Structure formats: structure tokens, C-alpha cells
PDB file of C-alpha atoms in Angstrom:
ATOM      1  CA  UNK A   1     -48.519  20.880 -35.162  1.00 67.00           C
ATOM      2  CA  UNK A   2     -47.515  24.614 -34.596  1.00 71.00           C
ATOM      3  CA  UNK A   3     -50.354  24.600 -31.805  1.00 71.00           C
ATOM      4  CA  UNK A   4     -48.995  20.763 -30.141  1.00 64.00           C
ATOM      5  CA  UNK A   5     -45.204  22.691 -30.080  1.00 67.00           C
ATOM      6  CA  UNK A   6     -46.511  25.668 -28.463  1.00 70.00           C
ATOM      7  CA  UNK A   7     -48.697  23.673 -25.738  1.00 61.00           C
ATOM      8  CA  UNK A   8     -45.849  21.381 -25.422  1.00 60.00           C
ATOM      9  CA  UNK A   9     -43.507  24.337 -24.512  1.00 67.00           C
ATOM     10  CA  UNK A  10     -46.090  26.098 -22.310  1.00 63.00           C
ATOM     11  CA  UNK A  11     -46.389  22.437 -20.099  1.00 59.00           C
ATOM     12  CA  UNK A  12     -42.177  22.467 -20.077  1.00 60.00           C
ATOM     13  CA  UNK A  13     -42.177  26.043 -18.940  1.00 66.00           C
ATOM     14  CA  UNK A  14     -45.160  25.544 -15.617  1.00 59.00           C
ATOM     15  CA  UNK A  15     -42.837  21.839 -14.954  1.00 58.00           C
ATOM     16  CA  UNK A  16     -39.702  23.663 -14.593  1.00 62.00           C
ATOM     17  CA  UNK A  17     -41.627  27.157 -12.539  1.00 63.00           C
ATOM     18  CA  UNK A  18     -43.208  24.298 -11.144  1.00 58.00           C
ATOM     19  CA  UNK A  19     -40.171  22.677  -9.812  1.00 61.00           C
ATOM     20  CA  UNK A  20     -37.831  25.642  -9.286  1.00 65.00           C
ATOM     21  CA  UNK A  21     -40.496  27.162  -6.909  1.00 60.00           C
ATOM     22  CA  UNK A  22     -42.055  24.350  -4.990  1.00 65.00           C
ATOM     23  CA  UNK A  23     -39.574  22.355  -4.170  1.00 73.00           C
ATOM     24  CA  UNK A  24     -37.122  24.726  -2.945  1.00 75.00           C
ATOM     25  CA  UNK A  25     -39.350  25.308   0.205  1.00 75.00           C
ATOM     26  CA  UNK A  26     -38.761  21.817   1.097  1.00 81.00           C
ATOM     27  CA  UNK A  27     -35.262  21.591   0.759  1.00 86.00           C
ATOM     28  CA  UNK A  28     -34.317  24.462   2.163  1.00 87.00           C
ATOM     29  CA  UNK A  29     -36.287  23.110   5.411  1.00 88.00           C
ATOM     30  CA  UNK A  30     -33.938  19.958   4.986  1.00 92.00           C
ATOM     31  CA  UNK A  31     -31.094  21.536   4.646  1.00 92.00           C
ATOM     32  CA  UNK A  32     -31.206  24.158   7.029  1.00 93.00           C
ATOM     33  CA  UNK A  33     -32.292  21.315   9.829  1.00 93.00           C
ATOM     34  CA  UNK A  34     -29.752  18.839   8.753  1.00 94.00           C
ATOM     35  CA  UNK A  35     -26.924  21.464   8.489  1.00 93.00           C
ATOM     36  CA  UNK A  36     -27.617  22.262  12.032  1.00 94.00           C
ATOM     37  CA  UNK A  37     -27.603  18.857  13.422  1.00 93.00           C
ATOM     38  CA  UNK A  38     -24.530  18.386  11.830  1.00 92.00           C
ATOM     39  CA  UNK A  39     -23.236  21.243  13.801  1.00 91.00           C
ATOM     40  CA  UNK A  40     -24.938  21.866  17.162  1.00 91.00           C
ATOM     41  CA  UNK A  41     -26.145  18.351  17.288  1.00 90.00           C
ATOM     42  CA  UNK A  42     -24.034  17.646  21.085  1.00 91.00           C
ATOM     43  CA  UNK A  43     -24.753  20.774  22.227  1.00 91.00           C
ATOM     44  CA  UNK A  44     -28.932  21.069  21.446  1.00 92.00           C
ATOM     45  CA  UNK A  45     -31.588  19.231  23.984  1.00 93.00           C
ATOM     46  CA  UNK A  46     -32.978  15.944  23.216  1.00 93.00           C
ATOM     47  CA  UNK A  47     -36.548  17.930  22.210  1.00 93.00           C
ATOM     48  CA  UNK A  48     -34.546  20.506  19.433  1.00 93.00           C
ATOM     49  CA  UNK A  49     -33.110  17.609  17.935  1.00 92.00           C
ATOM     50  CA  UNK A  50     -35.992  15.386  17.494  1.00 94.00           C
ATOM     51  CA  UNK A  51     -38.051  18.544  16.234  1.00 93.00           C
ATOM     52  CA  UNK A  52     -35.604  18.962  13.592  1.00 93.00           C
ATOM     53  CA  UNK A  53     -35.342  15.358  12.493  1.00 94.00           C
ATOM     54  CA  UNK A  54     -39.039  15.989  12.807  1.00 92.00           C
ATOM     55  CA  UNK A  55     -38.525  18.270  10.022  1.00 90.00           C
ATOM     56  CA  UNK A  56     -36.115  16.172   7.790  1.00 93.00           C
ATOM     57  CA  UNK A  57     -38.482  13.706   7.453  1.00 91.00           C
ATOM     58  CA  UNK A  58     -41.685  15.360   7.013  1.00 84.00           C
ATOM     59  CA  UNK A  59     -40.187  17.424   4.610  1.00 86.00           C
ATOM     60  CA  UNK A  60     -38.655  14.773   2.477  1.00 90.00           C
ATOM     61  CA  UNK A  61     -42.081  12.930   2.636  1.00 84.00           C
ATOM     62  CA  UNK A  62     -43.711  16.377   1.087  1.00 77.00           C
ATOM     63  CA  UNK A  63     -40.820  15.876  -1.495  1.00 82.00           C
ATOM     64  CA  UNK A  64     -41.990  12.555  -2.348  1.00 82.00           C
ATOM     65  CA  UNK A  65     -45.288  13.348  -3.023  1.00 75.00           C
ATOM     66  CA  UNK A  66     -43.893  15.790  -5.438  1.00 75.00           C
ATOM     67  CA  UNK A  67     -41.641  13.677  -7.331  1.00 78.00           C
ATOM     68  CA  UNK A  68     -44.611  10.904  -6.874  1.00 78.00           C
ATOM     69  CA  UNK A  69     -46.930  13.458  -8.768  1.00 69.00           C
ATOM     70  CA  UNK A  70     -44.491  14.320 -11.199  1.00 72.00           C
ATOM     71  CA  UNK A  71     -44.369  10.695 -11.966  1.00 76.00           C
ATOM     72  CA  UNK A  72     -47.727   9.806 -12.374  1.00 73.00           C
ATOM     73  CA  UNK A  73     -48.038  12.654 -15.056  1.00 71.00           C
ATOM     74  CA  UNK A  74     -45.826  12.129 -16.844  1.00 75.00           C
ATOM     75  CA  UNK A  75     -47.287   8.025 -17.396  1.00 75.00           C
ATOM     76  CA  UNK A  76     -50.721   9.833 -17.771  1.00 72.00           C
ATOM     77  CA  UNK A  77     -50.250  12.253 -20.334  1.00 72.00           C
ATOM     78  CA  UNK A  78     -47.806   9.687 -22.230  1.00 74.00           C
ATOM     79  CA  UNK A  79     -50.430   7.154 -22.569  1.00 75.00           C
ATOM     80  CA  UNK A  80     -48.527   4.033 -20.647  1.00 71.00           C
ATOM     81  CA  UNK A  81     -50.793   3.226 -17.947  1.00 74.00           C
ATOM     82  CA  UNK A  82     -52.673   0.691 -17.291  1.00 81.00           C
ATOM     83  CA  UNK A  83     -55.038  -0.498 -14.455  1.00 86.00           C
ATOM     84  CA  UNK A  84     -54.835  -3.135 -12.721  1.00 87.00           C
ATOM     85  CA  UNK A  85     -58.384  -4.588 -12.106  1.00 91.00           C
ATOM     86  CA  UNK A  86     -59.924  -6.061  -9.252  1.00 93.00           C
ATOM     87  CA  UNK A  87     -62.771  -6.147  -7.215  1.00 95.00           C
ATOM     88  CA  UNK A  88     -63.066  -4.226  -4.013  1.00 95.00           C
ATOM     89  CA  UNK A  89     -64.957  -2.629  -1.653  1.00 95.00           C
ATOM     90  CA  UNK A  90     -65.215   0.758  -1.590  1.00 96.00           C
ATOM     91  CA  UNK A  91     -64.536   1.403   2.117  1.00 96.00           C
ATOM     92  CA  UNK A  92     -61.669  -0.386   2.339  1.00 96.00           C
ATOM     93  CA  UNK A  93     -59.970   1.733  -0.395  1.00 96.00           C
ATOM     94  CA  UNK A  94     -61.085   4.892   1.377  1.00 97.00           C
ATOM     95  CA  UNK A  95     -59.776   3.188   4.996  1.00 95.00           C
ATOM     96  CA  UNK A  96     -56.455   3.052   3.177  1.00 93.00           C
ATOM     97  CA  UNK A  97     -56.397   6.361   2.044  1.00 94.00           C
ATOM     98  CA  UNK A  98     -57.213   7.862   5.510  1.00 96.00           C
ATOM     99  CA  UNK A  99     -54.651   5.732   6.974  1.00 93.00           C
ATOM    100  CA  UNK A 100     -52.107   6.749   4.815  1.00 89.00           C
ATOM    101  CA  UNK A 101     -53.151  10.523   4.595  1.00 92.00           C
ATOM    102  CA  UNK A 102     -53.001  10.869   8.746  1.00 92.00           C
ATOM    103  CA  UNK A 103     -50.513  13.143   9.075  1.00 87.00           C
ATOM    104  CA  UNK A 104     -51.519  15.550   6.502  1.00 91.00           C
ATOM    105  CA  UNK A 105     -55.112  15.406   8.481  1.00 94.00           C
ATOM    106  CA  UNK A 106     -53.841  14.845  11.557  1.00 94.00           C
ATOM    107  CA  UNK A 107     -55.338  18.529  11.969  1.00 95.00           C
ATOM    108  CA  UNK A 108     -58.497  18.071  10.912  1.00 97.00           C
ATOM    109  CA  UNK A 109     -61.798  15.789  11.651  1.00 97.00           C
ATOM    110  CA  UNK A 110     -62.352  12.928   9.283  1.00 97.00           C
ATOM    111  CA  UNK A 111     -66.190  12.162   8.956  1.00 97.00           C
ATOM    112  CA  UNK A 112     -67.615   9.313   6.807  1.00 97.00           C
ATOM    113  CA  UNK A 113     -70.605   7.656   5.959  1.00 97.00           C
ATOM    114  CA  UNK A 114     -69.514   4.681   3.768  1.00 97.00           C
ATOM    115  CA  UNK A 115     -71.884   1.715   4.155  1.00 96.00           C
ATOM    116  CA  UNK A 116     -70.664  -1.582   4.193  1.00 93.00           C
ATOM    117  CA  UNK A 117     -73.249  -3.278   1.688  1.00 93.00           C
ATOM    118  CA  UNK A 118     -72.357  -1.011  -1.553  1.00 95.00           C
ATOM    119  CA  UNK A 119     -71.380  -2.948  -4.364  1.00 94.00           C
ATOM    120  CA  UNK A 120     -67.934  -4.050  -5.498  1.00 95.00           C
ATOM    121  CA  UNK A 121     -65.833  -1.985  -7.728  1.00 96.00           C
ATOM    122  CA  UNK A 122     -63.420  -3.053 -10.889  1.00 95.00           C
ATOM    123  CA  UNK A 123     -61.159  -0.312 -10.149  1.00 94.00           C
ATOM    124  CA  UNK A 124     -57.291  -0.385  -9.853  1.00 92.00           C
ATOM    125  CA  UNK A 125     -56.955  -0.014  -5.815  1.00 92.00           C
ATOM    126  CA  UNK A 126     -53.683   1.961  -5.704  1.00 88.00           C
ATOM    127  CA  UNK A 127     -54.498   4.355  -8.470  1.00 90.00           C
ATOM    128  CA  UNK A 128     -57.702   4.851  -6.486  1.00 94.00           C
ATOM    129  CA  UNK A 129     -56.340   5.395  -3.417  1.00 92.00           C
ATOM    130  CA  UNK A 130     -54.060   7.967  -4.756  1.00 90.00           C
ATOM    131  CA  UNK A 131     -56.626   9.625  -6.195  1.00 93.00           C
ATOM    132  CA  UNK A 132     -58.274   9.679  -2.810  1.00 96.00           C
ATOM    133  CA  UNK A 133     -55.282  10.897  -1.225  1.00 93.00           C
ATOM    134  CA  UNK A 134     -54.911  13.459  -3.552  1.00 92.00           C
ATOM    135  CA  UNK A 135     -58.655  15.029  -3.013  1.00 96.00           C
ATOM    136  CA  UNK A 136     -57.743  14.317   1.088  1.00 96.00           C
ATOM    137  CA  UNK A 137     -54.674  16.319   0.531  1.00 92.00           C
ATOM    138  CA  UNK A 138     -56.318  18.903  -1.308  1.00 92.00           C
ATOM    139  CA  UNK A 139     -59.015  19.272   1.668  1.00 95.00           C
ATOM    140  CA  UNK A 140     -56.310  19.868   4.024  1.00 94.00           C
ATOM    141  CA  UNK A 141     -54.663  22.365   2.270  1.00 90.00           C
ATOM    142  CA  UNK A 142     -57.199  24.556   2.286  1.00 91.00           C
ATOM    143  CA  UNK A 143     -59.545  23.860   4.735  1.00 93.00           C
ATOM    144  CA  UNK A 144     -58.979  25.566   8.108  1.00 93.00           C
ATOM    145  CA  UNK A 145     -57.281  23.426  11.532  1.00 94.00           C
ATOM    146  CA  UNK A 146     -60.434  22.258  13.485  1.00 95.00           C
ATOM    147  CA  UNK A 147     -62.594  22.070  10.148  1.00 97.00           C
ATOM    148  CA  UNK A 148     -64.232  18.738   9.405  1.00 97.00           C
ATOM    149  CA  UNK A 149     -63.806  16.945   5.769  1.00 98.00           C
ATOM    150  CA  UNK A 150     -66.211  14.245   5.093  1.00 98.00           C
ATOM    151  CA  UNK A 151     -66.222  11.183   2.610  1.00 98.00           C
ATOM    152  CA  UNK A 152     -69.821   9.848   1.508  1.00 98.00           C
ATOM    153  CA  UNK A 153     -70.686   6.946  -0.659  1.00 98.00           C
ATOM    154  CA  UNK A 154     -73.752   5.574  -2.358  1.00 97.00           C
ATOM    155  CA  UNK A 155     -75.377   4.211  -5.064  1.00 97.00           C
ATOM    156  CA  UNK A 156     -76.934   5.916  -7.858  1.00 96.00           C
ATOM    157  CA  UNK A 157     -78.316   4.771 -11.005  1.00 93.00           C
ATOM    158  CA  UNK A 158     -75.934   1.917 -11.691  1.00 94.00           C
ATOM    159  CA  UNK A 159     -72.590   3.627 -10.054  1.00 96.00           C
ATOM    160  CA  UNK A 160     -71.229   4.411  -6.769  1.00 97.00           C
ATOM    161  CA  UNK A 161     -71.398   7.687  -6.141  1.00 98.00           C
ATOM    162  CA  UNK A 162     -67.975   8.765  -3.868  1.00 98.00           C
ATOM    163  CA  UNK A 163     -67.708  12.445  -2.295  1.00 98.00           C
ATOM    164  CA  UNK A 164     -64.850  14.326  -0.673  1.00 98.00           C
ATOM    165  CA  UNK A 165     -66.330  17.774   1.250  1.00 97.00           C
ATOM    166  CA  UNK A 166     -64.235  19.927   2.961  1.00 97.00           C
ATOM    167  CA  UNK A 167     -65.253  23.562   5.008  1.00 96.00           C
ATOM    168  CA  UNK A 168     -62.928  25.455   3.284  1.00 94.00           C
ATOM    169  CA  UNK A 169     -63.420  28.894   1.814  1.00 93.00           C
ATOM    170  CA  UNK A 170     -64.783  27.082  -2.026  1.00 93.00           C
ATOM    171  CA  UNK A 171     -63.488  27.006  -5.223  1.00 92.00           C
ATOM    172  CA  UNK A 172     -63.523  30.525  -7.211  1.00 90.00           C
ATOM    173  CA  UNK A 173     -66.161  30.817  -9.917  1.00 87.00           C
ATOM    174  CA  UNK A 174     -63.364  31.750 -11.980  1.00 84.00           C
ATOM    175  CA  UNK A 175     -60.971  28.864 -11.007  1.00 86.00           C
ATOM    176  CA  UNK A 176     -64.072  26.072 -11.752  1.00 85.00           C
ATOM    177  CA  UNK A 177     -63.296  24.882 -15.263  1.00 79.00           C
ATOM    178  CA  UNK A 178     -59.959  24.684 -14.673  1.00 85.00           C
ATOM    179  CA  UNK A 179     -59.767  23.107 -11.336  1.00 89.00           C
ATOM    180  CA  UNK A 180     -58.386  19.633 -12.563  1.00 87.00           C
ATOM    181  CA  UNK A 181     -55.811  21.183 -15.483  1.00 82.00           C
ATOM    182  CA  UNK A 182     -52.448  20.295 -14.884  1.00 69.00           C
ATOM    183  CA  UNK A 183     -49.975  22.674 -12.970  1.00 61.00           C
ATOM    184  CA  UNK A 184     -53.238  24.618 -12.011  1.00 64.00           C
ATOM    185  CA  UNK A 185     -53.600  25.699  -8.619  1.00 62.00           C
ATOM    186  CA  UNK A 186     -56.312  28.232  -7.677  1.00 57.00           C
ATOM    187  CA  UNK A 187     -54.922  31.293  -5.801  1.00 54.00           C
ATOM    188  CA  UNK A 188     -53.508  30.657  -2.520  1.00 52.00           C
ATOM    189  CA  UNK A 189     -54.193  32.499   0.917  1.00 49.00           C
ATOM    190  CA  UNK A 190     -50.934  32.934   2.829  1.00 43.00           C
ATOM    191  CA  UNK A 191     -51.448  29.873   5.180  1.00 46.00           C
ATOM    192  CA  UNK A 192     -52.033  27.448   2.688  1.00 45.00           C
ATOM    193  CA  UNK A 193     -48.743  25.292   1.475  1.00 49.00           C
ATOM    194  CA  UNK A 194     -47.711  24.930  -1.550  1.00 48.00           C
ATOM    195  CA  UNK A 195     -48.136  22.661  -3.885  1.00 52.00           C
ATOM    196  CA  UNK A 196     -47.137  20.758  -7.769  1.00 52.00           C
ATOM    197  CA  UNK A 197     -50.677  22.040  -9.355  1.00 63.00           C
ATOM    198  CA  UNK A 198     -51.019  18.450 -10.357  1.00 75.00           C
ATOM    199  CA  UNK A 199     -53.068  16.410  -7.836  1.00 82.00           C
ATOM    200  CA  UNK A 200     -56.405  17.052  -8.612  1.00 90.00           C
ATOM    201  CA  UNK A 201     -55.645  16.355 -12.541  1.00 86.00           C
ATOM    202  CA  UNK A 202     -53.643  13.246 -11.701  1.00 85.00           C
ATOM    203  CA  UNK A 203     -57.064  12.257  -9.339  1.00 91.00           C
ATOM    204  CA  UNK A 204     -59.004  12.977 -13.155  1.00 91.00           C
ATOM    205  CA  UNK A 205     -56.955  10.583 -14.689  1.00 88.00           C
ATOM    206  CA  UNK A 206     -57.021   8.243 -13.016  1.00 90.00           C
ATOM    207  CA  UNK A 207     -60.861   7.890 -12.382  1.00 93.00           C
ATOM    208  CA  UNK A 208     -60.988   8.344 -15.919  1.00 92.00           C
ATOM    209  CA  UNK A 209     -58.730   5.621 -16.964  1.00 89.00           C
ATOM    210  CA  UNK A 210     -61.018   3.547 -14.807  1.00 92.00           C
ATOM    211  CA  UNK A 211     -64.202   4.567 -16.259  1.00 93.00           C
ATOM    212  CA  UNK A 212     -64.936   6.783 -13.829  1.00 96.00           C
ATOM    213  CA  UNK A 213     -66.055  10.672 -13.825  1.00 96.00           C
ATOM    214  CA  UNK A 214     -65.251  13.422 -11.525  1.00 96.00           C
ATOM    215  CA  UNK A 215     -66.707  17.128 -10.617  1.00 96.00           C
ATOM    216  CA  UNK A 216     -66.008  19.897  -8.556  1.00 95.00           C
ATOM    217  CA  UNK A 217     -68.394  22.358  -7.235  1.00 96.00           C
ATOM    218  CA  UNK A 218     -69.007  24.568  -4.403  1.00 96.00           C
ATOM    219  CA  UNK A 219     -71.094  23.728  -1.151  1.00 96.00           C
ATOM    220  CA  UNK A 220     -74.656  24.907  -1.255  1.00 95.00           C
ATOM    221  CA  UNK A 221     -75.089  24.185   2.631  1.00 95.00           C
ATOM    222  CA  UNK A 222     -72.142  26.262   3.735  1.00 95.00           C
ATOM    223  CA  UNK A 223     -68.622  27.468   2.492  1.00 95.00           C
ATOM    224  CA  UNK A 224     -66.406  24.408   0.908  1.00 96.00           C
ATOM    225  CA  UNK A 225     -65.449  22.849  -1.952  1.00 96.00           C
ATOM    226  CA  UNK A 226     -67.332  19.176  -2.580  1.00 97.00           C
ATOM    227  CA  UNK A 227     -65.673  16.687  -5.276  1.00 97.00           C
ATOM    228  CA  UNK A 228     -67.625  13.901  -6.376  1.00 98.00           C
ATOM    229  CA  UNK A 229     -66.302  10.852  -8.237  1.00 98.00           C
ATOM    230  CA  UNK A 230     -69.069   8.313 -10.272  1.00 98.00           C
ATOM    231  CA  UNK A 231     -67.782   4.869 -10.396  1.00 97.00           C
ATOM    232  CA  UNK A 232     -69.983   2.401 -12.494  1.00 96.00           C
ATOM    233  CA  UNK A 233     -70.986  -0.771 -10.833  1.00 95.00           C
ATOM    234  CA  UNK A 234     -70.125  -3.708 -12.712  1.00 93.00           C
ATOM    235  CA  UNK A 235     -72.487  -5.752 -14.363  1.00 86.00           C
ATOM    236  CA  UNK A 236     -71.351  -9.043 -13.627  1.00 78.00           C
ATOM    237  CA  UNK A 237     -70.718  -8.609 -10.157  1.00 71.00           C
ATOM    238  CA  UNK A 238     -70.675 -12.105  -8.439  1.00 64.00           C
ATOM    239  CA  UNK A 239     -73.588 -12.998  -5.582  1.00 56.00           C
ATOM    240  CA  UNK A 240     -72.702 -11.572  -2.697  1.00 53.00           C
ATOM    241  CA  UNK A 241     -70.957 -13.946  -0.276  1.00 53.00           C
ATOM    242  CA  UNK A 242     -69.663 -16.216  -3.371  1.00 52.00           C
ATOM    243  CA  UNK A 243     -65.979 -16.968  -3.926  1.00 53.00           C
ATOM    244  CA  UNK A 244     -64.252 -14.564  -6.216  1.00 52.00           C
ATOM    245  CA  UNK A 245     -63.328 -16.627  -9.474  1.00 49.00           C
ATOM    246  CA  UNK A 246     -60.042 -15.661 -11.441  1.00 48.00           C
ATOM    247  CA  UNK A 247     -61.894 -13.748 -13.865  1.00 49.00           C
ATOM    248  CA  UNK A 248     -63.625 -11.658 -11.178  1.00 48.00           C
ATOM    249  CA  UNK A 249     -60.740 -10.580  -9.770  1.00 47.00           C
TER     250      UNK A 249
END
């Protein structure tokens, strides 16, 4: 119990470092363009003004991811979700997660080789496409402007075999085993943004609640990190081209 306590202090302490520290940057961006269109507003050009509106609301979107992550957490590590189950196709969860993650890859090119004939999935689609989003957002973060991050998909064995590669610099030796632990965020160069430390563990829960696995490694073809998610394939899959029945779905 003494142990439990002691974690349970440790996780309180990294929310509230968490907190303090990442989401000032964002707010002080808000603020400082917002407080200046209040001001100057008549008096700047049409381009100043829409850059810093630009600003408001990119930086309140990077404030809702936060506050999304936070979120999700906290229903992870208290036990109170649950997936909703479906079937669906792979690639169209992965076409909604690039859609949806464009502007934080706007800088980057997306490559992906997801064929159309894999297998249905019972998965829950929106905690799978935030777990996508999460490993996109990731990529981006670290990978340089100009770099490519690629998305691959087939089957092995029984499961659908998903993987996110970026051409980033890799994942420290050291930082490996810990990768997915919540608030954990390997060591930053000075161009990479910050972040809550909690995307790539909410991506592990998620898969997990779904029966899925996921791994990080390094690239063994060039610098990068690679993160590969296992899905099983269902056994009861219906023929392909037949109606879904109620059940199914």
C-alpha cells in the first residue's frame, strides 16, 4: 500500500510539472497574440493580423490535444473504458488519421502502403485513430521538415500487422523500455516542441484494450524510430462482399 501511495504521489507530482510547464508555452502564445489584437488590431496590416489569429488558433488546438490526453489517461488508468466494436477497414482508419493530423504533417511527406484487401478489424475506430494520431504526432515531432514518415500494413500470422516509421534521429537505447510510460518523454533537441509525455502510452492503451500489442524499436535501414502495432484478425469475419449483420458490427 506504502508502494501504491508513493507511485500515486510520484504520477500527481509529473501531472502537475507536467501541466505547469507545457502548457504555459501555449498560452503565453495566446495571450500575447490576443492581447495585441486587442490593442493594435486597427492599426496592424491585414497579413499581421491573420498571422496572429493564425496563432490563437493553432495554439489552442495544441491545448486541446493536451487536455484531450490528459483525459484519456485519466479513463485509462481508472479502468472506465470501454470499446466500442465494429468492423473496419484498416485504411480507412489510417485515411482518417492523416486527414485529421494534416497540419501537424503538413511539413512532412506522408508515404503508405496499405492494401485494400486486408482483413476487417473489431477495433474501436476513434480510439484507433487516436492512437494513430498520436504515433503521427510523435513522428512529426521529431522527425526533421522534408523527412518522409511512412504507414505499412499487412498480414501476419492471423493479425494485421500496422507500422508508423519516421527518419528521425531514433529512440535512445536508454529511453527503449520506457518509451510508452506515462509522462515519459525521451530527451528533447532544441527544435522539437513540447509535449504531455502521454501520447505514446495513451496509443498502448488503447491497442491494448483492443487486444492489440505495440513495440518500438530503432530503424535498421537508416536513422528513425519504427512503431509497430499487431491487431488480431477476427475469426468470424463475414465473406467478403456479404452484408454486415448486427452482430458483426
Amino acid at each position: 500500500r506504502a508502494r501504491l501511495a508513493a507511485e500515486a504521489d510520484r504520477l500527481r507530482s509529473a501531472l502537475l510539472t507536467s501541466i505547469s510547464h507545457d502548457l504555459k508555452t501555449p498560452l503565453a502564445a495566446i495571450m500575447g497574440a490576443a492581447g495585441t489584437l486587442k490593442e493594435f488590431a486597427p492599426a496592424l496590416p491585414e497579413k499581421d493580423r491573420a498571422e496572429l489569429l493564425s496563432t490563437v488558433v493553432s495554439e489552442s488546438e495544441r491545448l486541446n490535444r493536451f487536455i484531450t490526453n490528459l483525459l484519456d489517461m485519466t479513463r485509462i488508468e481508472s479502468g472506465a473504458m470501454e470499446p466500442n466494436y465494429a468492423l473496419h477497414y484498416v485504411g480507412d482508419v489510417v485515411g482518417s488519421a492523416l486527414n485529421r493530423a494534416q497540419k501537424i504533417t503538413a511539413e512532412h511527406t506522408i508515404e503508405t502502403d496499405i492494401p485494400a484487401d486486408l482483413p476487417m478489424l473489431r477495433l474501436d475506430p476513434v480510439l484507433f485513430e487516436q492512437a494513430l494520431f498520436n504515433l503521427l504526432d510523435n513522428a512529426a515531432k521529431y522527425a526533421s521538415p522534408g523527412s518522409i514518415i511512412r504507414l505499412q500494413a499487412w498480414v501476419d500470422n492471423g493479425a494485421i500487422i500496422l507500422q508508423v516509421m519516421d527518419e528521425g534521429p531514433g529512440i535512445p537505447p536508454g529511453d527503449l523500455e520506457r518509451i510508452f510510460d506515462t509522462f515519459y518523454r525521451v530527451r528533447k533537441r532544441d527544435q522539437v516542441r513540447a509535449g504531455t509525455g502521454l501520447g505514446l502510452s495513451i496509443s498502448r492503451g488503447f491497442i491494448e484494450a483492443m487486444g492489440g500489442t505495440i513495440a518500438a524499436a530503432n530503424r535498421t535501414d537508416r536513422p528513425g524510430a519504427i512503431f509497430t502495432i499487431r491487431m488480431p484478425v477476427p475469426a468470424d469475419l463475414p465473406a467478403l462482399g456479404a452484408p454486415l449483420t448486427d452482430d458483426a458490427a
